[in-house]
mmCIF file of C-alpha atoms in Angstrom:
data_model
loop_
_atom_site.group_PDB
_atom_site.id
_atom_site.type_symbol
_atom_site.label_atom_id
_atom_site.label_comp_id
_atom_site.label_asym_id
_atom_site.label_seq_id
_atom_site.Cartn_x
_atom_site.Cartn_y
_atom_site.Cartn_z
ATOM 1 C CA MET A 607 -20.943 19.340 7.370
ATOM 2 C CA PRO A 608 -17.415 20.071 5.506
ATOM 3 C CA ALA A 609 -16.637 18.139 2.891
ATOM 4 C CA MET A 610 -13.469 15.687 3.198
ATOM 5 C CA ASN A 611 -9.896 16.449 2.511
ATOM 6 C CA PRO A 612 -8.047 13.830 0.236
ATOM 7 C CA TRP A 613 -6.358 11.833 2.768
ATOM 8 C CA GLU A 614 -10.222 11.981 4.789
ATOM 9 C CA ARG A 615 -11.550 10.566 1.710
ATOM 10 C CA LEU A 616 -8.555 8.232 1.015
ATOM 11 C CA LEU A 617 -9.442 6.384 4.063
ATOM 12 C CA ASP A 618 -12.878 7.176 4.453
ATOM 13 C CA GLY A 619 -12.962 5.995 8.157
ATOM 14 C CA LYS A 620 -11.379 2.501 7.646
ATOM 15 C CA ARG A 621 -9.220 1.423 10.307
ATOM 16 C CA LEU A 622 -7.432 -1.998 8.891
ATOM 17 C CA VAL A 623 -5.629 -0.701 5.851
ATOM 18 C CA ALA A 624 -3.476 -2.989 3.969
ATOM 19 C CA VAL A 625 -1.253 -1.817 1.359
ATOM 20 C CA ALA A 626 -0.295 -4.139 -2.004
ATOM 21 C CA GLY A 627 1.692 -3.454 -5.234
ATOM 22 C CA ALA A 628 4.938 -1.456 -5.686
ATOM 23 C CA GLY A 629 6.333 2.274 -5.991
ATOM 24 C CA GLY A 630 6.030 3.153 -2.675
ATOM 25 C CA LYS A 631 4.589 0.884 0.089
ATOM 26 C CA LYS A 632 6.132 2.104 2.963
ATOM 27 C CA SER A 633 6.264 5.633 2.248
ATOM 28 C CA THR A 634 2.752 5.266 1.950
ATOM 29 C CA MET A 635 2.411 3.655 5.451
ATOM 30 C CA TYR A 636 4.626 6.345 7.182
ATOM 31 C CA ALA A 637 2.668 9.284 5.356
ATOM 32 C CA LEU A 638 -0.656 7.893 6.344
ATOM 33 C CA ALA A 639 0.541 6.924 10.258
ATOM 34 C CA SER A 640 2.294 10.223 10.389
ATOM 35 C CA ARG A 641 -1.070 12.391 9.352
ATOM 36 C CA CYS A 642 -3.093 9.984 12.169
ATOM 37 C CA SER A 643 -4.296 12.246 14.511
ATOM 38 C CA GLY A 644 -4.700 8.915 17.522
ATOM 39 C CA ARG A 645 -2.427 5.964 17.573
ATOM 40 C CA ALA A 646 -1.311 4.067 14.236
ATOM 41 C CA GLY A 647 0.008 0.479 13.978
ATOM 42 C CA LEU A 648 1.987 -0.796 10.963
ATOM 43 C CA THR A 649 3.089 -4.140 10.703
ATOM 44 C CA ALA A 650 3.350 -6.833 7.868
ATOM 45 C CA THR A 651 2.473 -10.450 6.797
ATOM 46 C CA VAL A 652 5.570 -10.344 4.941
ATOM 47 C CA HIS A 653 9.081 -9.513 5.610
ATOM 48 C CA CYS A 654 9.524 -6.359 5.632
ATOM 49 C CA PRO A 655 12.305 -3.288 6.832
ATOM 50 C CA TYR A 656 12.456 -1.900 9.797
ATOM 51 C CA PRO A 657 10.804 1.855 9.603
ATOM 52 C CA PRO A 658 13.684 4.748 9.726
ATOM 53 C CA PRO A 659 14.471 6.356 13.076
ATOM 54 C CA GLN A 660 13.311 9.612 11.559
ATOM 55 C CA PHE A 661 10.299 7.848 11.895
ATOM 56 C CA GLY A 662 9.936 8.020 15.663
ATOM 57 C CA ALA A 663 7.956 4.471 15.851
ATOM 58 C CA GLN A 664 8.491 2.343 18.856
ATOM 59 C CA VAL A 665 9.571 -1.179 17.615
ATOM 60 C CA VAL A 666 8.046 -4.267 19.462
ATOM 61 C CA VAL A 667 9.327 -7.251 18.258
ATOM 62 C CA GLY A 668 8.827 -10.696 19.482
ATOM 63 C CA GLU A 669 7.743 -14.421 18.251
ATOM 64 C CA GLU A 670 3.625 -14.899 17.137
ATOM 65 C CA ALA A 671 2.922 -16.473 20.457
ATOM 66 C CA THR A 672 3.960 -13.266 22.558
ATOM 67 C CA LEU A 673 3.168 -10.120 20.339
ATOM 68 C CA LEU A 674 -0.825 -9.934 21.166
ATOM 69 C CA GLU A 675 0.705 -9.036 24.607
ATOM 70 C CA ALA A 676 3.653 -7.667 23.837
ATOM 71 C CA VAL A 677 1.795 -4.971 21.577
ATOM 72 C CA ARG A 678 -1.298 -4.583 23.967
ATOM 73 C CA ALA A 679 1.605 -3.816 26.579
ATOM 74 C CA THR A 680 2.675 -0.991 24.878
ATOM 75 C CA PRO A 681 2.511 2.290 26.728
ATOM 76 C CA ARG A 682 0.191 4.603 24.971
ATOM 77 C CA GLU A 683 2.188 7.744 24.849
ATOM 78 C CA TYR A 684 4.205 5.799 21.866
ATOM 79 C CA ARG A 685 1.658 7.146 19.148
ATOM 80 C CA ARG A 686 3.308 5.077 16.007
ATOM 81 C CA VAL A 687 4.176 1.401 16.936
ATOM 82 C CA PHE A 688 5.676 -1.046 14.514
ATOM 83 C CA PHE A 689 5.267 -4.413 15.315
ATOM 84 C CA ALA A 690 6.457 -7.795 13.866
ATOM 85 C CA GLN A 691 8.412 -10.811 14.202
ATOM 86 C CA PRO A 692 12.300 -11.133 14.070
ATOM 87 C CA GLY A 693 13.841 -11.222 11.125
ATOM 88 C CA LYS A 694 16.933 -13.476 9.338
ATOM 89 C CA GLN A 695 18.682 -10.104 8.642
ATOM 90 C CA VAL A 696 19.351 -7.341 10.869
ATOM 91 C CA ASP A 697 17.547 -4.459 9.084
ATOM 92 C CA TRP A 698 14.593 -6.530 8.491
ATOM 93 C CA ALA A 699 11.660 -8.249 10.589
ATOM 94 C CA ALA A 700 9.379 -10.955 9.805
ATOM 95 C CA GLY A 701 5.843 -10.986 8.651
ATOM 96 C CA ILE A 702 3.195 -12.108 11.244
ATOM 97 C CA SER A 703 0.358 -14.133 10.180
ATOM 98 C CA PRO A 704 -2.643 -12.598 8.775
ATOM 99 C CA GLU A 705 -4.748 -13.708 11.657
ATOM 100 C CA LEU A 706 -2.974 -12.407 14.168
ATOM 101 C CA VAL A 707 -3.251 -8.785 12.437
ATOM 102 C CA THR A 708 -6.860 -9.192 12.489
ATOM 103 C CA GLN A 709 -6.985 -10.456 16.404
ATOM 104 C CA ILE A 710 -4.649 -7.072 16.923
ATOM 105 C CA HIS A 711 -7.070 -5.401 15.223
ATOM 106 C CA ALA A 712 -9.968 -6.446 17.194
ATOM 107 C CA ALA A 713 -7.872 -5.567 20.300
ATOM 108 C CA HIS A 714 -8.614 -1.524 19.652
ATOM 109 C CA VAL A 715 -4.759 -0.998 20.246
ATOM 110 C CA PHE A 716 -4.615 1.655 17.226
ATOM 111 C CA ASP A 717 -6.724 3.623 15.914
ATOM 112 C CA LEU A 718 -5.209 3.165 12.142
ATOM 113 C CA LEU A 719 -3.350 0.012 11.890
ATOM 114 C CA LEU A 720 -1.115 -0.210 8.429
ATOM 115 C CA VAL A 721 -0.162 -3.674 6.551
ATOM 116 C CA LYS A 722 2.485 -4.116 4.028
ATOM 117 C CA ALA A 723 0.873 -6.990 2.276
ATOM 118 C CA ASP A 724 3.526 -8.221 -0.476
ATOM 119 C CA GLY A 725 6.714 -7.190 -1.779
ATOM 120 C CA ALA A 726 8.150 -5.564 -4.676
ATOM 121 C CA ARG A 727 12.096 -5.714 -4.254
ATOM 122 C CA ARG A 728 12.025 -1.917 -5.014
ATOM 123 C CA ARG A 729 10.739 -1.889 -8.170
ATOM 124 C CA LEU A 730 8.266 0.257 -9.679
ATOM 125 C CA ILE A 731 5.228 -2.070 -10.605
ATOM 126 C CA LYS A 732 4.410 -5.485 -10.096
ATOM 127 C CA ALA A 733 1.065 -7.829 -10.829
ATOM 128 C CA PRO A 734 0.909 -10.258 -8.015
ATOM 129 C CA ALA A 735 1.942 -13.794 -7.999
ATOM 130 C CA ASP A 736 -0.226 -17.199 -6.872
ATOM 131 C CA GLY A 737 -0.615 -16.466 -3.007
ATOM 132 C CA GLU A 738 -0.135 -13.165 -3.032
ATOM 133 C CA PRO A 739 -1.435 -10.463 -1.618
ATOM 134 C CA ILE A 740 -1.833 -11.498 1.860
ATOM 135 C CA TYR A 741 -4.673 -9.633 3.279
ATOM 136 C CA PRO A 742 -5.720 -9.853 6.784
ATOM 137 C CA PRO A 743 -9.149 -11.347 7.226
ATOM 138 C CA GLY A 744 -11.533 -8.451 8.138
ATOM 139 C CA THR A 745 -9.284 -6.111 5.673
ATOM 140 C CA GLU A 746 -11.789 -2.590 5.505
ATOM 141 C CA LEU A 747 -9.249 -0.974 2.700
ATOM 142 C CA VAL A 748 -6.743 -1.781 0.112
ATOM 143 C CA LEU A 749 -4.277 0.559 -1.254
ATOM 144 C CA TYR A 750 -2.730 -0.959 -4.352
ATOM 145 C CA LEU A 751 0.434 1.222 -6.113
ATOM 146 C CA VAL A 752 1.990 1.732 -9.281
ATOM 147 C CA SER A 753 4.713 4.241 -9.688
ATOM 148 C CA ALA A 754 4.418 6.897 -12.194
ATOM 149 C CA HIS A 755 7.726 6.742 -13.237
ATOM 150 C CA ALA A 756 7.049 3.724 -14.707
ATOM 151 C CA LEU A 757 5.571 4.880 -17.379
ATOM 152 C CA GLY A 758 7.577 5.841 -20.080
ATOM 153 C CA ARG A 759 10.396 2.734 -19.057
ATOM 154 C CA LYS A 760 11.247 -0.396 -21.078
ATOM 155 C CA LEU A 761 9.435 -3.260 -19.418
ATOM 156 C CA ASN A 762 12.160 -5.651 -17.780
ATOM 157 C CA SER A 763 12.619 -7.260 -14.308
ATOM 158 C CA GLY A 764 14.643 -4.033 -12.903
ATOM 159 C CA VAL A 765 11.519 -2.008 -13.315
ATOM 160 C CA ALA A 766 8.460 -4.648 -12.682
ATOM 161 C CA HIS A 767 8.526 -7.450 -10.345
ATOM 162 C CA ARG A 768 7.136 -10.849 -10.950
ATOM 163 C CA LEU A 769 7.540 -9.870 -14.668
ATOM 164 C CA ASP A 770 5.989 -12.828 -16.151
ATOM 165 C CA GLU A 771 3.172 -12.173 -14.605
ATOM 166 C CA PHE A 772 2.878 -8.739 -15.982
ATOM 167 C CA MET A 773 3.196 -9.750 -19.472
ATOM 168 C CA ALA A 774 0.676 -12.334 -19.070
ATOM 169 C CA LEU A 775 -1.896 -9.594 -17.402
ATOM 170 C CA THR A 776 -1.205 -6.724 -19.541
ATOM 171 C CA GLY A 777 -0.156 -8.359 -23.007
ATOM 172 C CA ALA A 778 3.060 -6.472 -22.792
ATOM 173 C CA VAL A 779 6.232 -8.156 -24.052
ATOM 174 C CA GLU A 780 9.910 -7.505 -22.449
ATOM 175 C CA ASP A 781 11.579 -4.195 -23.740
ATOM 176 C CA THR A 782 8.098 -2.833 -24.792
ATOM 177 C CA ILE A 783 7.502 0.819 -23.442
ATOM 178 C CA ILE A 784 5.707 0.674 -20.392
ATOM 179 C CA GLY A 785 2.467 3.102 -21.229
ATOM 180 C CA PRO A 786 -0.972 3.972 -19.550
ATOM 181 C CA GLU A 787 -3.076 0.998 -21.107
ATOM 182 C CA HIS A 788 -0.848 -1.475 -19.370
ATOM 183 C CA ILE A 789 -1.413 0.524 -16.076
ATOM 184 C CA VAL A 790 -4.654 0.121 -17.118
ATOM 185 C CA LYS A 791 -5.174 -3.524 -17.433
ATOM 186 C CA LEU A 792 -3.194 -4.030 -14.162
ATOM 187 C CA LEU A 793 -5.162 -1.843 -11.833
ATOM 188 C CA THR A 794 -8.579 -3.029 -13.642
ATOM 189 C CA SER A 795 -8.215 -6.794 -13.587
ATOM 190 C CA THR A 796 -8.977 -9.425 -11.252
ATOM 191 C CA ALA A 797 -5.255 -11.149 -11.879
ATOM 192 C CA GLY A 798 -3.564 -7.768 -10.422
ATOM 193 C CA ALA A 799 -5.121 -4.830 -7.916
ATOM 194 C CA LEU A 800 -8.345 -6.418 -7.980
ATOM 195 C CA LYS A 801 -6.879 -10.077 -6.790
ATOM 196 C CA GLY A 802 -7.884 -11.687 -3.610
ATOM 197 C CA LEU A 803 -10.370 -8.685 -2.767
ATOM 198 C CA ALA A 804 -13.456 -9.932 -0.309
ATOM 199 C CA PRO A 805 -16.126 -8.454 -1.670
ATOM 200 C CA GLU A 806 -16.473 -6.115 1.776
ATOM 201 C CA MET A 807 -13.018 -4.759 1.063
ATOM 202 C CA ARG A 808 -12.999 -1.257 -0.858
ATOM 203 C CA VAL A 809 -9.996 -0.698 -2.744
ATOM 204 C CA VAL A 810 -8.402 2.507 -4.190
ATOM 205 C CA PRO A 811 -5.355 2.336 -6.605
ATOM 206 C CA VAL A 812 -2.371 4.738 -5.758
ATOM 207 C CA ILE A 813 -0.721 6.224 -9.170
ATOM 208 C CA ASN A 814 2.210 7.050 -6.843
ATOM 209 C CA ARG A 815 5.906 9.725 -7.198
ATOM 210 C CA VAL A 816 3.239 11.946 -9.390
ATOM 211 C CA ASP A 817 6.220 14.381 -9.895
ATOM 212 C CA THR A 818 5.969 16.445 -12.941
ATOM 213 C CA PRO A 819 2.987 17.923 -14.854
ATOM 214 C CA VAL A 820 3.627 15.236 -17.640
ATOM 215 C CA ARG A 821 3.455 12.625 -15.194
ATOM 216 C CA ALA A 822 0.122 14.157 -13.689
ATOM 217 C CA ARG A 823 -1.601 14.492 -16.943
ATOM 218 C CA LEU A 824 -0.659 10.631 -17.571
ATOM 219 C CA ALA A 825 -1.758 9.551 -14.107
ATOM 220 C CA ARG A 826 -5.125 11.487 -13.976
ATOM 221 C CA ASP A 827 -5.970 9.771 -17.832
ATOM 222 C CA ILE A 828 -5.409 6.611 -16.367
ATOM 223 C CA ALA A 829 -7.604 7.170 -13.277
ATOM 224 C CA GLU A 830 -10.156 8.542 -15.496
ATOM 225 C CA ARG A 831 -10.279 5.156 -17.620
ATOM 226 C CA VAL A 832 -9.961 2.997 -14.440
ATOM 227 C CA LEU A 833 -13.040 4.461 -13.209
ATOM 228 C CA ALA A 834 -14.476 4.183 -16.090
ATOM 229 C CA ILE A 835 -13.757 0.437 -16.830
ATOM 230 C CA SER A 836 -14.217 -0.867 -13.316
ATOM 231 C CA PRO A 837 -17.416 -0.050 -10.784
ATOM 232 C CA ARG A 838 -15.475 -1.731 -7.740
ATOM 233 C CA LEU A 839 -13.707 1.537 -7.612
ATOM 234 C CA ASP A 840 -14.870 4.515 -6.487
ATOM 235 C CA GLY A 841 -11.652 6.500 -6.783
ATOM 236 C CA VAL A 842 -7.870 6.993 -7.556
ATOM 237 C CA ALA A 843 -5.330 8.373 -5.442
ATOM 238 C CA LEU A 844 -2.975 11.010 -7.060
ATOM 239 C CA ALA A 845 0.200 11.188 -4.938
ATOM 240 C CA CYS A 846 3.672 12.083 -4.085
ATOM 241 C CA MET A 847 4.134 10.099 -0.571
ATOM 242 C CA GLY A 848 8.090 10.036 -0.048
ATOM 243 C CA ASP A 849 7.958 14.087 -0.146
ATOM 244 C CA ALA A 850 8.953 16.001 3.275
ATOM 245 C CA VAL A 851 5.438 16.577 3.090
ATOM 246 C CA PRO A 852 3.593 14.558 1.111
ATOM 247 C CA GLN A 853 1.130 15.487 -1.556
ATOM 248 C CA MET A 854 -2.016 13.543 -2.888
ATOM 249 C CA GLU A 855 -4.905 14.452 -4.886
ATOM 250 C CA PHE A 856 -8.028 11.881 -4.869
ATOM 251 C CA ILE A 857 -9.791 11.519 -7.786
ATOM 252 C CA GLU A 858 -13.666 10.474 -7.656
ATOM 253 C CA ARG A 859 -15.542 9.201 -10.496
ATOM 254 C CA SER A 860 -17.877 12.053 -12.214
#
């Protein structure tokens, strides 16, 4: 049997995938949906922007009570479908309940269903607050993102979402230079990337925007340290999800 490529290793056959953290959740969802050989669905359990026109998704918007049937009625020729409830702002949709996500997944409408499970207000890194992330029951894989561009930056609310939670989790104080040790703590903590996971959920940290040799070296060091610390993790992805041709390397425990 031929070896799996990094994208296949990342998903490992999982069909219901939640994306959380900060630093590229939407671009990660678009990259995975674009590589899906079957039919991909995209939604959120929190508010989120509509996908850009160039992504080419059919958009289905409806109230929770009617959304399941509306999604099921979407013609099969649409290979990418974004569905959500109407939002209060023109360019934003409202999330749907995690239970409805599970129902739509069980209806076998999609070969891959990607779910944005929290918000980060375009920050580079975050720690979850109470009540988040919001994972649908039956989630098979969680991708928890951090941006490599956070490394070397001063810690403040412009860089980190949920600043107080991030400081409590990592022990850093405001204006500390964010280093690999802070990201390692975030990715191995049950108050961070491992928060809210059911035992059957696989979780893979994704270090995004690894776009220079220096960031690649730091990201590999983080990946090796994370895998040495946490038996819950079997791999870490190093990626540039927002590139015209997304790049990804999967680092496994040696």
